[in-house]
Backbone as numpy.savetxt, mean C-alpha at the origin, in Angstrom:
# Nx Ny Nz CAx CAy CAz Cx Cy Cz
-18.16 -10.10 2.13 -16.81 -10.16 2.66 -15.94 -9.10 1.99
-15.22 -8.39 2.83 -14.15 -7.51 2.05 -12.59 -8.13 2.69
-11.59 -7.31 2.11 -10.43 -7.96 2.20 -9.62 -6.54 2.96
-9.03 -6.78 3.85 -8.15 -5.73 4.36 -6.67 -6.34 4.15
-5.48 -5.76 3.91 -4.22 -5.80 3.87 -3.43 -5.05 4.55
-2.66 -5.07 5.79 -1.77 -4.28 6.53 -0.46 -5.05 6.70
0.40 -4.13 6.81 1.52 -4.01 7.07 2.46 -3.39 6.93
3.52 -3.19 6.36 5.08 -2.57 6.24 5.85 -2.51 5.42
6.75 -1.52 5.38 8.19 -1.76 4.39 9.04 -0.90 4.56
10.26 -1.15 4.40 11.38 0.05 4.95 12.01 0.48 4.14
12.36 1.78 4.07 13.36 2.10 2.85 14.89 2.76 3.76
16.09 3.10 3.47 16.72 3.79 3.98 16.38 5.23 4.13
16.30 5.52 5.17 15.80 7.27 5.56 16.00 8.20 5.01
17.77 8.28 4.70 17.72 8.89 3.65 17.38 8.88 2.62
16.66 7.93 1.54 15.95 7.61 0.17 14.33 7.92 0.46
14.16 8.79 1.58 12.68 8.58 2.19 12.18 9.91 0.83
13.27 10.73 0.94 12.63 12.07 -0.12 12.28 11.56 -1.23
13.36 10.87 -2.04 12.72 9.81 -3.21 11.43 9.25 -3.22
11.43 8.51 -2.14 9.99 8.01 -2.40 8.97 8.87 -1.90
9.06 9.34 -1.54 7.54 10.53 -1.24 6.66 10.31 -2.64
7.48 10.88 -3.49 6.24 11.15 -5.26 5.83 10.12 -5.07
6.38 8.80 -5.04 6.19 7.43 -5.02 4.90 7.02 -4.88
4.93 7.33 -3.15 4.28 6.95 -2.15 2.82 7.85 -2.45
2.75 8.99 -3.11 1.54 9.65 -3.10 0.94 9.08 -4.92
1.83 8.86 -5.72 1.21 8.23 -6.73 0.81 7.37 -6.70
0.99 6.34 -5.70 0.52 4.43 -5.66 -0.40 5.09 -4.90
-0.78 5.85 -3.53 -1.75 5.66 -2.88 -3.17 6.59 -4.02
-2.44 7.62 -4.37 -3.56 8.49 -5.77 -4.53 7.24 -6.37
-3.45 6.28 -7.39 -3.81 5.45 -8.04 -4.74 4.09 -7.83
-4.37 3.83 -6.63 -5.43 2.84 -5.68 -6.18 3.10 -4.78
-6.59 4.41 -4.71 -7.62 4.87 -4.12 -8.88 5.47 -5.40
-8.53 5.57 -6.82 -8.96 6.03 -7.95 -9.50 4.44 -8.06
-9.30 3.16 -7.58 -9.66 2.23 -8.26 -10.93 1.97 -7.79
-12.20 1.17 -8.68 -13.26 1.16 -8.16 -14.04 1.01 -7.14
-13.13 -0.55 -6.81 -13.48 -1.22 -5.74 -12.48 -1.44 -4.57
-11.44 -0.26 -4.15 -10.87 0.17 -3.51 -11.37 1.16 -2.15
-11.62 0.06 -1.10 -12.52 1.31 -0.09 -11.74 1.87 0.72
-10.51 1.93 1.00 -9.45 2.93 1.66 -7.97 2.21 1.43
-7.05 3.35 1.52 -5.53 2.77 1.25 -5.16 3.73 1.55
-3.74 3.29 2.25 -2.75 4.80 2.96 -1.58 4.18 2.84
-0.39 4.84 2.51 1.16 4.35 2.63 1.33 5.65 3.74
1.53 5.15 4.76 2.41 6.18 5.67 3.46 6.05 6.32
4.30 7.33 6.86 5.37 7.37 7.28 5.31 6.76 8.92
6.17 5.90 8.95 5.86 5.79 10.87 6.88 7.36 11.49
6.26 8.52 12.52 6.81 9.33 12.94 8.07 9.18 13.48
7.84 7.88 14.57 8.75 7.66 15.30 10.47 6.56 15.12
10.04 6.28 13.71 10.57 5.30 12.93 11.08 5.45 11.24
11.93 6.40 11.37 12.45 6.92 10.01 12.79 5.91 8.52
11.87 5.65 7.80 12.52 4.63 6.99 11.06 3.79 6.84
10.20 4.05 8.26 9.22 2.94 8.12 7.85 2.86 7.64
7.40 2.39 6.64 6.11 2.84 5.92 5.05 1.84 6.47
4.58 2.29 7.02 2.71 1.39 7.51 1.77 1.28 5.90
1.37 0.29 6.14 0.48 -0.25 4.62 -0.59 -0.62 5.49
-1.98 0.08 4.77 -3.26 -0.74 4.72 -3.95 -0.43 3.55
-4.78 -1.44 3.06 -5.44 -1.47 2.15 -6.62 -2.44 2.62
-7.92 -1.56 1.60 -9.44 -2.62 1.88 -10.03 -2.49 0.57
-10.38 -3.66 0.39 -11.07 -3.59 -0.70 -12.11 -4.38 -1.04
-13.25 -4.49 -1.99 -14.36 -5.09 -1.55 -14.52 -6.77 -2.04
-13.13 -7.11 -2.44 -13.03 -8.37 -2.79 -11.62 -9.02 -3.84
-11.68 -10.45 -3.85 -10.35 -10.73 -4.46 -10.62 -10.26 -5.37
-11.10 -9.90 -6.60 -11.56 -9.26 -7.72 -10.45 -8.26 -7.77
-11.41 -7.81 -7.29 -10.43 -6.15 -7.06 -8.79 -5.78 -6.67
-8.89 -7.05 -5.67 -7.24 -7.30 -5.28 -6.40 -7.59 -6.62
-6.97 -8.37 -7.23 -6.43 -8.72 -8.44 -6.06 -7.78 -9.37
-7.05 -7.09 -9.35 -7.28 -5.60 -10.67 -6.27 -4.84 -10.05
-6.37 -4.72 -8.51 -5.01 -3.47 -8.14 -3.74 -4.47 -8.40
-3.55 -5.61 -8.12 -2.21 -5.84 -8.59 -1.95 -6.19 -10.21
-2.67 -5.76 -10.90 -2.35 -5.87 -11.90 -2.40 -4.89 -12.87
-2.83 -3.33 -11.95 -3.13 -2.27 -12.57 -1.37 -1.35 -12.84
-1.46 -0.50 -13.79 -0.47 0.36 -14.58 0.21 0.91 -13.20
-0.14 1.55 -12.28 0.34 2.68 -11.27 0.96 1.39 -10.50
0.52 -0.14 -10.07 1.02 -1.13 -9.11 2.26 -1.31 -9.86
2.45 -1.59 -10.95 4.16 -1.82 -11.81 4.74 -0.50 -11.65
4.10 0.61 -11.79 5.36 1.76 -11.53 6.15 1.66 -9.84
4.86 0.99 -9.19 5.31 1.16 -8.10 6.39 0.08 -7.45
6.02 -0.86 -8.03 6.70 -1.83 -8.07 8.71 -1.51 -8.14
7.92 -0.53 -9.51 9.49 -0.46 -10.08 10.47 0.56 -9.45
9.68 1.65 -8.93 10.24 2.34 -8.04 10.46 1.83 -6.55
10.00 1.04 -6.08 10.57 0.28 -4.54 11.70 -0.57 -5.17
11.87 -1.42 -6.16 12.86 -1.87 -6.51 14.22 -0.91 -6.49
14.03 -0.10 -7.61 15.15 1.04 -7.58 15.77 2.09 -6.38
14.62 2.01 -5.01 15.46 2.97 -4.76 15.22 2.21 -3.28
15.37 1.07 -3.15 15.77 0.04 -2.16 15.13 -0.02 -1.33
13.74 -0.48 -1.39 12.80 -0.61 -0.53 13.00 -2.02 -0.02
12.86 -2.16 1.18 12.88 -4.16 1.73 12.24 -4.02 3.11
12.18 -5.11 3.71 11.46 -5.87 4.50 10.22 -5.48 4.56
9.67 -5.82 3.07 8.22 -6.00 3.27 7.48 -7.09 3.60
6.47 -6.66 5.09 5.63 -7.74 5.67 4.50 -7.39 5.39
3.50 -8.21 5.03 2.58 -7.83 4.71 1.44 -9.13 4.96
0.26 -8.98 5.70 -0.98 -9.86 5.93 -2.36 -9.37 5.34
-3.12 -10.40 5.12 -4.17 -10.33 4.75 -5.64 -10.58 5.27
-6.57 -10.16 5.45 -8.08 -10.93 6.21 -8.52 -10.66 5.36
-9.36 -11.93 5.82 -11.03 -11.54 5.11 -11.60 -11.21 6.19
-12.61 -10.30 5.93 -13.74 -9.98 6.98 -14.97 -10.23 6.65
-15.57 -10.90 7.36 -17.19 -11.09 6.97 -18.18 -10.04 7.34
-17.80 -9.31 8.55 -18.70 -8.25 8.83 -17.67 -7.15 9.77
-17.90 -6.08 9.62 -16.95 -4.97 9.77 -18.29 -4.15 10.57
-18.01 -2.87 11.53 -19.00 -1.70 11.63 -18.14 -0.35 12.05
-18.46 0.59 11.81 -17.67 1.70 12.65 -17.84 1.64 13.95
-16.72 2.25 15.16 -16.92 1.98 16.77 -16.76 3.74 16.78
């Protein structure tokens, strides 16, 4: 079973330049993690402000280790500071996955 996580979060558009470093250090940092099999923070094009979240990873283990790793508190601390909100965010488990 692996674990996928998608969803969202908005910042004000204009604070979007701020978070850029942000956004490329949390995804650097949890994609460096072991048992981390893909993660992307991206910009929605059509939707200024709006960040798409997915994350997979190969188990709660690991979920655990990324939220409790050094780069997840910076990041933490920087969505705090520069007014990140309405984060939605879901979780699966998957028992069996394939490429289409």
């Amino acid at each position: 079973m692996t674990l996928i996580l998608a969803g969202s979060i908005r910042i004000a558009p204009e604070r979007l330049e701020d978070l850029r470093p942000h956004l490329a250090a949390q995804v650097a940092g949890s994609r460096g993690e072991p048992d981390c099999l893909a993660y992307a923070l991206t910009e929605d094009p059509l939707d200024p402000g709006l960040i798409r979240v997915f994350e997979h990873f190969t188990d709660e283990a690991a979920l655990a280790f990324h939220r409790a790793s050094p780069h997840m508190a910076a990041w933490r601390a920087a969505c705090a500071e520069l007014g990140v909100y309405e984060r939605r965010m879901s979780s699966f488990d998957v028992s069996a996955y394939r490429e289409i």
